[in-house]
Amino acid sequence: MRRHTPTILLHAALIAGSIITIFPLAWMISASFMPTGEAMMVPPRFFPSSITLEHYRDIFTRLNLGRSFLNSTLVAVVVTSISLLVNSMAGYAFAKLRFARRERTFALLVGALVIPTQVGMLPLFLMLKSIGLVNTYAGVIIPGLASIFGIFLIRQFMLSIPDE
């Protein structure tokens, strides 16, 4: 019995921590179903007096959230599909094909991983602006088509596959 005491205390602490962590999310979800103003009552209620979907109706009609979901899905599917293709081809080339300065070029790419993304944002925006791709699907999709990290991951995977 004495041997199990630390385990019981550990589990009790983990359960208490998880309840403390989950409580704000649960309250936020509960408050989203409350009528307007009820979430600000003192003392606060955890459960709504009457369940309403007016806030969800408002967010979909006022903010046109359905269109935003559609845009996000379209961009994510296109970028992921084309990025997999491009990164796979480049990763395969760096892993299996022999060409001049292959290792030096790959080292240069991997070295570029230390450059923060924020450094390239302004030049990227200016390039996209100069070719008229700001506020277009292409302006969002094209910069994500190939990534150094994706090429690195595919190359490392391809190196694990025997040449035979």
CSV table of C-alpha atoms in Angstrom, one decimal:
chain,number,residue,atom,x,y,z
A,1,MET,CA,0.0,0.0,0.0
A,2,ARG,CA,2.8,2.4,0.9
A,3,ARG,CA,4.5,1.8,-2.5
A,4,HIS,CA,1.4,3.0,-4.4
A,5,THR,CA,1.1,6.4,-2.6
A,6,PRO,CA,3.4,8.4,-4.9
A,7,THR,CA,1.6,7.0,-7.9
A,8,ILE,CA,-1.8,8.0,-6.5
A,9,LEU,CA,-0.5,11.5,-5.7
A,10,LEU,CA,1.0,11.8,-9.2
A,11,HIS,CA,-2.3,10.8,-10.8
A,12,ALA,CA,-4.3,13.1,-8.5
A,13,ALA,CA,-2.0,16.0,-9.5
A,14,LEU,CA,-2.3,15.2,-13.2
A,15,ILE,CA,-6.1,15.0,-13.0
A,16,ALA,CA,-6.2,18.3,-11.1
A,17,GLY,CA,-3.9,19.9,-13.7
A,18,SER,CA,-6.0,18.6,-16.6
A,19,ILE,CA,-9.2,19.9,-15.0
A,20,ILE,CA,-7.6,23.4,-14.5
A,21,THR,CA,-6.4,23.3,-18.1
A,22,ILE,CA,-9.7,22.1,-19.7
A,23,PHE,CA,-11.9,24.4,-17.6
A,24,PRO,CA,-11.4,27.6,-19.6
A,25,LEU,CA,-12.1,25.8,-22.9
A,26,ALA,CA,-15.2,24.1,-21.5
A,27,TRP,CA,-16.5,27.5,-20.2
A,28,MET,CA,-15.8,29.1,-23.5
A,29,ILE,CA,-17.8,26.5,-25.3
A,30,SER,CA,-20.6,26.7,-22.8
A,31,ALA,CA,-20.7,30.5,-23.0
A,32,SER,CA,-21.0,30.3,-26.8
A,33,PHE,CA,-24.4,28.7,-26.4
A,34,MET,CA,-25.6,31.3,-23.8
A,35,PRO,CA,-27.9,34.2,-24.7
A,36,THR,CA,-26.2,37.6,-25.2
A,37,GLY,CA,-25.0,39.0,-21.9
A,38,GLU,CA,-25.5,35.9,-19.8
A,39,ALA,CA,-21.7,35.1,-19.9
A,40,MET,CA,-21.0,38.4,-18.2
A,41,MET,CA,-23.4,37.9,-15.2
A,42,VAL,CA,-22.1,38.0,-11.7
A,43,PRO,CA,-21.7,35.3,-10.3
A,44,PRO,CA,-20.9,33.6,-13.6
A,45,ARG,CA,-22.9,30.6,-14.7
A,46,PHE,CA,-21.2,27.5,-16.2
A,47,PHE,CA,-24.3,26.2,-17.9
A,48,PRO,CA,-26.6,28.4,-20.1
A,49,SER,CA,-30.1,29.1,-18.9
A,50,SER,CA,-31.3,28.5,-22.4
A,51,ILE,CA,-29.3,27.1,-25.3
A,52,THR,CA,-29.1,29.4,-28.3
A,53,LEU,CA,-27.3,29.2,-31.6
A,54,GLU,CA,-27.6,32.9,-32.4
A,55,HIS,CA,-23.8,33.5,-32.0
A,56,TYR,CA,-23.0,30.8,-34.5
A,57,ARG,CA,-25.6,32.1,-36.9
A,58,ASP,CA,-24.1,35.6,-36.6
A,59,ILE,CA,-20.5,34.5,-37.2
A,60,PHE,CA,-21.5,32.6,-40.4
A,61,THR,CA,-23.6,35.4,-41.8
A,62,ARG,CA,-21.7,38.5,-40.8
A,63,LEU,CA,-18.2,37.3,-41.3
A,64,ASN,CA,-19.0,35.0,-44.2
A,65,LEU,CA,-17.1,32.2,-42.4
A,66,GLY,CA,-18.3,29.5,-44.9
A,67,ARG,CA,-16.3,31.3,-47.7
A,68,SER,CA,-13.3,31.5,-45.4
A,69,PHE,CA,-13.4,27.8,-44.7
A,70,LEU,CA,-13.7,27.1,-48.4
A,71,ASN,CA,-10.7,29.3,-49.2
A,72,SER,CA,-8.6,27.8,-46.5
A,73,THR,CA,-9.4,24.3,-47.7
A,74,LEU,CA,-8.7,25.1,-51.3
A,75,VAL,CA,-5.3,26.7,-50.5
A,76,ALA,CA,-4.3,23.9,-48.1
A,77,VAL,CA,-5.2,21.1,-50.6
A,78,VAL,CA,-3.5,22.7,-53.5
A,79,VAL,CA,-0.3,23.7,-51.6
A,80,THR,CA,0.0,20.3,-49.9
A,81,SER,CA,-0.5,18.4,-53.2
A,82,ILE,CA,1.9,20.4,-55.3
A,83,SER,CA,4.4,20.8,-52.4
A,84,LEU,CA,4.6,17.0,-52.0
A,85,LEU,CA,5.3,16.6,-55.7
A,86,VAL,CA,8.0,19.3,-55.9
A,87,ASN,CA,9.7,18.4,-52.6
A,88,SER,CA,9.7,14.8,-53.5
A,89,MET,CA,11.4,15.4,-56.8
A,90,ALA,CA,14.0,17.7,-55.3
A,91,GLY,CA,14.5,15.3,-52.3
A,92,TYR,CA,14.9,12.3,-54.6
A,93,ALA,CA,17.4,14.3,-56.8
A,94,PHE,CA,19.6,15.2,-53.7
A,95,ALA,CA,19.4,11.7,-52.4
A,96,LYS,CA,19.9,9.4,-55.4
A,97,LEU,CA,21.2,11.4,-58.4
A,98,ARG,CA,24.8,12.3,-58.8
A,99,PHE,CA,25.5,15.8,-60.1
A,100,ALA,CA,28.2,18.4,-59.7
A,101,ARG,CA,28.2,20.3,-56.4
A,102,ARG,CA,25.3,18.3,-55.1
A,103,GLU,CA,26.5,18.2,-51.5
A,104,ARG,CA,27.5,21.9,-51.5
A,105,THR,CA,24.1,22.9,-52.9
A,106,PHE,CA,22.3,20.8,-50.3
A,107,ALA,CA,24.5,22.3,-47.5
A,108,LEU,CA,23.6,25.8,-48.7
A,109,LEU,CA,19.9,24.9,-48.6
A,110,VAL,CA,20.2,23.4,-45.1
A,111,GLY,CA,22.1,26.5,-44.0
A,112,ALA,CA,19.3,28.7,-45.3
A,113,LEU,CA,17.0,27.0,-42.7
A,114,VAL,CA,18.6,29.2,-40.0
A,115,ILE,CA,17.3,32.4,-41.7
A,116,PRO,CA,14.0,33.3,-40.0
A,117,THR,CA,10.9,33.4,-42.2
A,118,GLN,CA,10.2,37.0,-41.2
A,119,VAL,CA,13.3,38.1,-43.0
A,120,GLY,CA,11.9,37.0,-46.3
A,121,MET,CA,8.4,38.3,-45.9
A,122,LEU,CA,8.9,41.9,-47.1
A,123,PRO,CA,10.9,40.9,-50.2
A,124,LEU,CA,8.4,38.2,-51.0
A,125,PHE,CA,5.5,40.7,-50.6
A,126,LEU,CA,7.3,43.2,-52.9
A,127,MET,CA,7.9,40.5,-55.5
A,128,LEU,CA,4.3,39.4,-55.4
A,129,LYS,CA,3.1,43.0,-55.6
A,130,SER,CA,5.3,43.7,-58.6
A,131,ILE,CA,3.8,40.8,-60.6
A,132,GLY,CA,0.3,41.6,-59.5
A,133,LEU,CA,-0.4,38.6,-57.2
A,134,VAL,CA,-1.3,40.3,-54.0
A,135,ASN,CA,-4.8,39.3,-52.8
A,136,THR,CA,-5.0,36.3,-55.2
A,137,TYR,CA,-5.0,32.6,-54.7
A,138,ALA,CA,-1.8,32.3,-56.7
A,139,GLY,CA,-0.1,34.8,-54.4
A,140,VAL,CA,-0.9,32.6,-51.4
A,141,ILE,CA,-0.2,29.3,-53.2
A,142,ILE,CA,3.1,30.0,-55.1
A,143,PRO,CA,5.3,30.8,-52.0
A,144,GLY,CA,4.4,27.5,-50.4
A,145,LEU,CA,5.0,25.2,-53.3
A,146,ALA,CA,8.5,24.2,-52.2
A,147,SER,CA,10.2,24.3,-48.8
A,148,ILE,CA,13.7,23.7,-47.8
A,149,PHE,CA,12.5,21.7,-44.8
A,150,GLY,CA,10.3,19.5,-47.0
A,151,ILE,CA,13.2,18.8,-49.4
A,152,PHE,CA,15.4,17.9,-46.4
A,153,LEU,CA,12.8,15.5,-45.0
A,154,ILE,CA,12.2,13.8,-48.3
A,155,ARG,CA,16.0,13.5,-48.9
A,156,GLN,CA,16.5,11.9,-45.5
A,157,PHE,CA,13.8,9.4,-46.2
A,158,MET,CA,15.1,8.6,-49.7
A,159,LEU,CA,18.6,8.0,-48.3
A,160,SER,CA,17.1,5.2,-46.1
A,161,ILE,CA,15.8,3.4,-49.2
A,162,PRO,CA,18.4,1.1,-50.8
A,163,ASP,CA,19.5,2.0,-54.4
A,164,GLU,CA,18.8,-1.5,-55.6
